[in-house]
Coordinates of N, CA, C and O in Angstrom, one line a residue:
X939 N -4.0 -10.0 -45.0 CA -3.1 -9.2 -44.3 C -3.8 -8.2 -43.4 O -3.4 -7.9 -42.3
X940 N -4.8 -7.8 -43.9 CA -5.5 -6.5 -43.1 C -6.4 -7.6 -41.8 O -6.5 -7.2 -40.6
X941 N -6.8 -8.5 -42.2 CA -7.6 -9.1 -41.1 C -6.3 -9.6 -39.8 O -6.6 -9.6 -38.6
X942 N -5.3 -9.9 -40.1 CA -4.6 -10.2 -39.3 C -3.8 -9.7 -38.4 O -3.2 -10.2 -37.4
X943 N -3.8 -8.0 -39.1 CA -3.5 -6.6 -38.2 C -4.6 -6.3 -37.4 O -4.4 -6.0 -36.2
X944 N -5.5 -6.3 -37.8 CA -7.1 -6.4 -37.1 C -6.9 -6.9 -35.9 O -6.7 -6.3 -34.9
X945 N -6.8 -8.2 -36.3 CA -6.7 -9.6 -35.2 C -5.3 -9.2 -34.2 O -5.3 -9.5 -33.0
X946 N -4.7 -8.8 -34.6 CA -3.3 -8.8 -33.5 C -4.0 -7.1 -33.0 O -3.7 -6.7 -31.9
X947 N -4.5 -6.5 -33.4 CA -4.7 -5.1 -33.0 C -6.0 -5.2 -31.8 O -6.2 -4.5 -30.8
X948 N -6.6 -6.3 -32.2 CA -7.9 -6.6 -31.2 C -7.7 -7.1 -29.8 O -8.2 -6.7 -28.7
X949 N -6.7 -8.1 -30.1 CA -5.8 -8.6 -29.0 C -5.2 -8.3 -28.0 O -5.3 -8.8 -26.8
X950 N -4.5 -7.2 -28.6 CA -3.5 -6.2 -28.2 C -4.6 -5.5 -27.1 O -4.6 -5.6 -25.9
X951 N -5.5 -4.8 -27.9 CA -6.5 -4.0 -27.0 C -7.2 -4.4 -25.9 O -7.6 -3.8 -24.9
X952 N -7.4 -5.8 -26.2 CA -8.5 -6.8 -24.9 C -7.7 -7.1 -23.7 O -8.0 -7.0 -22.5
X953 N -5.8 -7.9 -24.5 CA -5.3 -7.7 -23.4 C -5.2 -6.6 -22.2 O -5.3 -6.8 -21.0
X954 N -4.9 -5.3 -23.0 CA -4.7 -3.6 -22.3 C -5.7 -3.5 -21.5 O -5.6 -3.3 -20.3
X955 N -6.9 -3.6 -22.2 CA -8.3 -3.8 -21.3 C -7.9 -4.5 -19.7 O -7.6 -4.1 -18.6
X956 N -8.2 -5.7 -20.3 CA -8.5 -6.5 -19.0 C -7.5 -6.2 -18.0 O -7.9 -6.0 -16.8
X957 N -6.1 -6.0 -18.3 CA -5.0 -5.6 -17.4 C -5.6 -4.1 -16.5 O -5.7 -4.0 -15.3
X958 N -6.0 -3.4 -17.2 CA -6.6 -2.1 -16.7 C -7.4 -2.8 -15.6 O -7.1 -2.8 -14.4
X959 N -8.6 -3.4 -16.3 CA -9.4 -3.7 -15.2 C -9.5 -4.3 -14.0 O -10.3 -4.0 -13.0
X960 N -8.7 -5.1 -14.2 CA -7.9 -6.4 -13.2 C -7.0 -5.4 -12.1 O -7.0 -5.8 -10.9
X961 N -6.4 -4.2 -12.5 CA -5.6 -3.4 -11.7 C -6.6 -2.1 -11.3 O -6.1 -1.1 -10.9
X962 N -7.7 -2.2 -11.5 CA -8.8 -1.4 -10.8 C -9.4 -2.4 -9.9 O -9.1 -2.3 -8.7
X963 N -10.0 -3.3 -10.2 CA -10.4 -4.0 -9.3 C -9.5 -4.7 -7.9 O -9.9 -4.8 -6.7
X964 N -8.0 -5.3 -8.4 CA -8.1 -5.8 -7.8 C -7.1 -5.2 -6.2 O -7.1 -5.7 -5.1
X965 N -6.2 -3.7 -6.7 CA -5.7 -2.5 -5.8 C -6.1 -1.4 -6.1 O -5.1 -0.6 -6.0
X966 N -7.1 -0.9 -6.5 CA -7.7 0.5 -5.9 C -8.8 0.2 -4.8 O -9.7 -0.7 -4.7
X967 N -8.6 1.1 -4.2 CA -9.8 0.6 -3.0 C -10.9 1.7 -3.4 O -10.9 2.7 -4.2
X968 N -12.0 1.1 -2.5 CA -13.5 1.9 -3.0 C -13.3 3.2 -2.0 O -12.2 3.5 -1.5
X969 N -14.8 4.0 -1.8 CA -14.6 5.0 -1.1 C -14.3 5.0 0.4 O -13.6 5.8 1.0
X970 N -15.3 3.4 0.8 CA -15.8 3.1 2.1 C -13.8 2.7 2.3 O -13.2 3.2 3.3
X971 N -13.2 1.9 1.5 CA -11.7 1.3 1.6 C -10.7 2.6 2.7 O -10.0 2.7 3.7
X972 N -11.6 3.5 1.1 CA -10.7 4.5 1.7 C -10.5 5.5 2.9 O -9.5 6.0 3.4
X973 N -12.2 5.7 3.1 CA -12.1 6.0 4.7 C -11.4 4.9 5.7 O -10.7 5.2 6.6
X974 N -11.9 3.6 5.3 CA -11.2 2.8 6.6 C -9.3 2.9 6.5 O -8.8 3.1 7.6
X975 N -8.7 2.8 5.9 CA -7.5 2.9 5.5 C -7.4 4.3 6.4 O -6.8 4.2 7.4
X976 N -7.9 5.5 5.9 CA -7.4 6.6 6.9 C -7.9 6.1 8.4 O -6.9 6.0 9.2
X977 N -8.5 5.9 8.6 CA -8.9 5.4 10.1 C -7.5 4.8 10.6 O -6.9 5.4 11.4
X978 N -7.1 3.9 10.3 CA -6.2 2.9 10.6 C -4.9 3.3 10.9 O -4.1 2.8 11.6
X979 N -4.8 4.9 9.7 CA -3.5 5.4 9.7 C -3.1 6.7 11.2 O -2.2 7.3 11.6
X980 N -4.6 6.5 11.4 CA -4.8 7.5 12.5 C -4.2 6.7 14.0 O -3.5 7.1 14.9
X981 N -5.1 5.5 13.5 CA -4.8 4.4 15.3 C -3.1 3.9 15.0 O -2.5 3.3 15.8
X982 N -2.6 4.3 13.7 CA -1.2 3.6 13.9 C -0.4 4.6 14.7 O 0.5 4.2 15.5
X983 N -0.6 6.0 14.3 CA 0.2 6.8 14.8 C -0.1 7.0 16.1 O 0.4 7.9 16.8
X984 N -1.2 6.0 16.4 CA -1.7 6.7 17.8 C -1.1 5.6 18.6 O -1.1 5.7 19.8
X985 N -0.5 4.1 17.9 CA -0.2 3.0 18.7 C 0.9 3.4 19.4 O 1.6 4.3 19.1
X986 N 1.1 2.4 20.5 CA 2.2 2.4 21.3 C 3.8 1.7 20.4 O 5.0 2.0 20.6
X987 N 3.2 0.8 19.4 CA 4.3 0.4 18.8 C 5.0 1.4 17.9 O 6.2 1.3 17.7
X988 N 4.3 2.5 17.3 CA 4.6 3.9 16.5 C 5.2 4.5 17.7 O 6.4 4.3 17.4
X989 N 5.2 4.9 18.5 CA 5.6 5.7 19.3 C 7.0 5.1 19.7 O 7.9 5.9 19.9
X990 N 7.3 3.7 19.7 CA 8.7 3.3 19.8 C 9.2 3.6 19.1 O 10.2 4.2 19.3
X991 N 8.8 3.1 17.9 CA 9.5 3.0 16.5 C 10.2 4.6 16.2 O 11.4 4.9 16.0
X992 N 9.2 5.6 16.4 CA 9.2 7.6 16.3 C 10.6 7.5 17.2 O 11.6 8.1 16.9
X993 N 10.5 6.7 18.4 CA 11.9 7.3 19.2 C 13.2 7.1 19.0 O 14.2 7.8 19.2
X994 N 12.8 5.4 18.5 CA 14.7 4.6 18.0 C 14.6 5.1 16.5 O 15.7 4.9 16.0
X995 N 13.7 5.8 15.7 CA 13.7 5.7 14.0 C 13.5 7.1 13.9 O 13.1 7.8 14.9
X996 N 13.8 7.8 12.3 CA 13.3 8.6 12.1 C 12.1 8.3 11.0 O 12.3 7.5 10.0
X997 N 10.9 9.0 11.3 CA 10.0 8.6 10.5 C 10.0 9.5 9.3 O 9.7 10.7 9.3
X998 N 10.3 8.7 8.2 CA 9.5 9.4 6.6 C 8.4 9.9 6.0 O 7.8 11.0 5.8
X999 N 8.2 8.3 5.7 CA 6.8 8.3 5.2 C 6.0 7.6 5.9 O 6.5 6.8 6.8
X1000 N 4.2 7.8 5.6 CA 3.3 6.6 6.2 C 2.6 6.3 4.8 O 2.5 7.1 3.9
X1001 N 2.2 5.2 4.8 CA 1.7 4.7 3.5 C 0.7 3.4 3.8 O 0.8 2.4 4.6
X1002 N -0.6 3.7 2.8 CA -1.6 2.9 3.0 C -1.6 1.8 2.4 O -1.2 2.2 1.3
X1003 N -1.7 0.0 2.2 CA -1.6 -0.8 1.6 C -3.2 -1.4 1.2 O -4.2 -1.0 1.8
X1004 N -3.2 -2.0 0.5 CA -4.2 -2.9 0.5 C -4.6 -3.7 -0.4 O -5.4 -3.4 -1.3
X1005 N -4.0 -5.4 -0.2 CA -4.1 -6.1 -0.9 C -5.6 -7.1 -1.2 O -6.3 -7.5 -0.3
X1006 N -5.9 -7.3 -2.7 CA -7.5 -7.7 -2.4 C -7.1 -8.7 -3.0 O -7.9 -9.6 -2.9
X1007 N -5.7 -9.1 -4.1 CA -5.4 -10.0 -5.3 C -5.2 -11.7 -4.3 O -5.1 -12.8 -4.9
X1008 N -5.1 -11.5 -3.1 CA -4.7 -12.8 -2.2 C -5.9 -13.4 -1.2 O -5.8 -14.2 -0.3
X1009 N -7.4 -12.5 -1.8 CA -8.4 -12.4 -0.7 C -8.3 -12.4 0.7 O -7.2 -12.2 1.1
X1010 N -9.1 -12.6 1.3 CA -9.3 -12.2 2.8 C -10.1 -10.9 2.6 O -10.2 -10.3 1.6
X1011 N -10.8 -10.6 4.0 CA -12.1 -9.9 4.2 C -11.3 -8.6 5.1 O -10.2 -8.9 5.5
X1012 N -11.6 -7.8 5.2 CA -11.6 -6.7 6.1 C -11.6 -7.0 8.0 O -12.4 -7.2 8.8
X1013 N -9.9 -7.0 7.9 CA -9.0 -5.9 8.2 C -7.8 -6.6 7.5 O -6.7 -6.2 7.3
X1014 N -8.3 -8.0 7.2 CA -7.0 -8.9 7.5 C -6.4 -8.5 5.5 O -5.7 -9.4 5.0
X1015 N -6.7 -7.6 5.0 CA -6.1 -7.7 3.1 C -5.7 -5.7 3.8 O -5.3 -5.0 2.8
X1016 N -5.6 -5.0 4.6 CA -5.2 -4.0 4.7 C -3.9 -3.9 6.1 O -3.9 -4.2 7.3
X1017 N -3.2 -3.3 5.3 CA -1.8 -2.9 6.2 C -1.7 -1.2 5.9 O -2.3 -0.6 4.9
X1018 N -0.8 -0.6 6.9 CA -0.3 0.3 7.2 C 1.3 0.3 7.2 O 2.0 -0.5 8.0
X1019 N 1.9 1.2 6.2 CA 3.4 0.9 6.0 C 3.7 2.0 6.5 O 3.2 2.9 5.9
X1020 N 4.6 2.4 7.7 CA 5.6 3.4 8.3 C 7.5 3.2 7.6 O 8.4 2.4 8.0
X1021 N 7.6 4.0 6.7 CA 9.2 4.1 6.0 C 9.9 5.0 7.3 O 9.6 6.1 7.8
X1022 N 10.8 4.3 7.6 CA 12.2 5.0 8.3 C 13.2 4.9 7.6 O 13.3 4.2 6.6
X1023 N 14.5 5.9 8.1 CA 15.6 5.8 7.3 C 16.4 4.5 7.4 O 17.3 4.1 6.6
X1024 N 15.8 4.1 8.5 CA 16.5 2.2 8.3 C 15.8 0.9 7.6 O 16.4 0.1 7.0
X1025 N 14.3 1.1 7.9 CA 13.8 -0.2 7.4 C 12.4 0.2 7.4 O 12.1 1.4 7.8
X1026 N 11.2 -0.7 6.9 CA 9.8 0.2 6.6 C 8.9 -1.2 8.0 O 9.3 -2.3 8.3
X1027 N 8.1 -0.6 8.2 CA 7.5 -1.3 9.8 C 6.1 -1.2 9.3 O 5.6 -0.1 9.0
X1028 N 5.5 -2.6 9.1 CA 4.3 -3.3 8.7 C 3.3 -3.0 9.8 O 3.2 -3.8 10.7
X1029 N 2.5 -1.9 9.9 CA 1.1 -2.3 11.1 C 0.0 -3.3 10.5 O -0.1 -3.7 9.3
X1030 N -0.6 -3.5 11.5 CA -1.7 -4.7 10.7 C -3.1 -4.6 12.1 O -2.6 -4.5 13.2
X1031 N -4.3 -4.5 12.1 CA -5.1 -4.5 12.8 C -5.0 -5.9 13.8 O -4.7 -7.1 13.4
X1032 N -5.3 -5.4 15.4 CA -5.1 -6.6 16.2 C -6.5 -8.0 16.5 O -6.7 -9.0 17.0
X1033 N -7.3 -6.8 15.5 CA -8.7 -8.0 15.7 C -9.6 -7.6 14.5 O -9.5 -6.7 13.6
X1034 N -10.7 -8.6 14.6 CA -11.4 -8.3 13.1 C -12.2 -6.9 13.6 O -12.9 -6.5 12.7
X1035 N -12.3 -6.0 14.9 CA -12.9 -5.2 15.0 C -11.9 -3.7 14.6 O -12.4 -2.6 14.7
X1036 N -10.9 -4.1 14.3 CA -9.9 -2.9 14.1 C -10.1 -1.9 15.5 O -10.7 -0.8 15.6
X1037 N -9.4 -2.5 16.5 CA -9.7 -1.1 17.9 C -8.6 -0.9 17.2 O -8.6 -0.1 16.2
X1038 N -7.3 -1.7 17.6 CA -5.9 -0.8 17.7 C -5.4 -1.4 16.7 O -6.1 -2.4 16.3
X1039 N -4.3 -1.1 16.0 CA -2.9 -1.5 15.6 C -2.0 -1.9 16.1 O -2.1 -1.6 17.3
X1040 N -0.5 -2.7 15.7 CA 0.4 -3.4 15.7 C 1.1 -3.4 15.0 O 0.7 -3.4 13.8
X1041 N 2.5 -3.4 15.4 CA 3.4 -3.9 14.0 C 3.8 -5.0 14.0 O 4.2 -5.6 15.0
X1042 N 3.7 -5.5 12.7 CA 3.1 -6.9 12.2 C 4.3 -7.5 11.6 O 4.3 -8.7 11.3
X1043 N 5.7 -6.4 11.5 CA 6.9 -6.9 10.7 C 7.2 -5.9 10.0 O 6.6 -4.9 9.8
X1044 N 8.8 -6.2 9.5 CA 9.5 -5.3 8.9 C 10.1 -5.6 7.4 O 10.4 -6.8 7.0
X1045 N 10.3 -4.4 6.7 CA 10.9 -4.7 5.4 C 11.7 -4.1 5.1 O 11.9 -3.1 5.7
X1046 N 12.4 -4.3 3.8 CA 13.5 -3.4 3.3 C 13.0 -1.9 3.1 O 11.9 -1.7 2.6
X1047 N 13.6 -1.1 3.3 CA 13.1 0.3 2.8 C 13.9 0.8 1.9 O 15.0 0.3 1.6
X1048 N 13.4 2.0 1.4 CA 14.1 2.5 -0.1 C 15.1 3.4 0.4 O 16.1 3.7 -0.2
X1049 N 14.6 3.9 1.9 CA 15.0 5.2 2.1 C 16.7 4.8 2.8 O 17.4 5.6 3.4
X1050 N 17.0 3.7 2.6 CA 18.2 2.9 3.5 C 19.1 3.5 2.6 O 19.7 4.5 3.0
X1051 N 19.2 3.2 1.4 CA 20.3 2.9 0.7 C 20.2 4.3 -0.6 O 21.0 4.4 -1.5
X1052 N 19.1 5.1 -0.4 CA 18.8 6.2 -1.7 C 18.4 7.5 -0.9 O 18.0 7.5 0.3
X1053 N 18.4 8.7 -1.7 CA 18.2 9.7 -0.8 C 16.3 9.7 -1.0 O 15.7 8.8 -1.6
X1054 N 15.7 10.8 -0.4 CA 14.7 11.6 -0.8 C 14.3 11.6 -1.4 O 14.8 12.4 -2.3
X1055 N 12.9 11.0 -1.7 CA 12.6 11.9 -3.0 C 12.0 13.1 -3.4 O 12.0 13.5 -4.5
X1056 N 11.6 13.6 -2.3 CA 10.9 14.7 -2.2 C 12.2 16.0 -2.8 O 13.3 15.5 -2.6
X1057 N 12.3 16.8 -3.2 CA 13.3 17.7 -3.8 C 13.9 18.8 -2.8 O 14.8 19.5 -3.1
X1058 N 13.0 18.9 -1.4 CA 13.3 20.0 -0.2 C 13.7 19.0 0.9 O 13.6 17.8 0.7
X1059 N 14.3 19.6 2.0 CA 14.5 19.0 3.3 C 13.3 19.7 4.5 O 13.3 19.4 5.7

């Protein structure tokens, strides 16, 4: 009985483990990630497609992405997410040198159909 609580207890733990680790490695970004990500968020707001979007949209939030679980190399596993009160607008780098940004497509946003979350206006 005891070896078999052991055994499901061991299990239990290796799975927790590896899930941990699997979700460190494979979306937290490193340091270097994380400067380039700010970089990106800078050229988004500086794009001409941000600047449309600012005029027909109200902007919320900006939010950093970066997928590593589907590989691809640097720029093409990092996006830039812009939330409006209508829909959330995908930027994506226009070359493997990252000059500018683009928006790359659109998705449902949270902020359509729910209020704020922030607690102030």
């Amino acid at each position: 009985m005891k070896k078999k609580l052991v055994l499901v207890l061991l299990i239990v733990s290796l799975g927790i483990n590896l899930f941990l680790l699997g979700d460190w490695l494979l979306f937290q970004p490193t340091a270097e990630e994380e400067i380039a990500l700010s970089e990106m968020v800078q050229k988004t707001v500086e794009s001409a497609d941000y600047h449309e979007i600012a005029s027909k949209e109200k902007v919320i939030a900006i939010d950093r992405f970066l997928e590593k679980s589907k590989g691809g190399t640097f720029p093409y596993n990092f996006t830039v997410n812009v939330y409006t009160d209508t829909q959330t607008h995908i930027f994506s780098c226009t070359d493997a040198a990252c000059s500018t940004m683009e928006s790359a497509g659109t998705m449902y946003s949270i902020y359509k159909d729910e209020d704020r979350r922030l607690p102030f206006d």
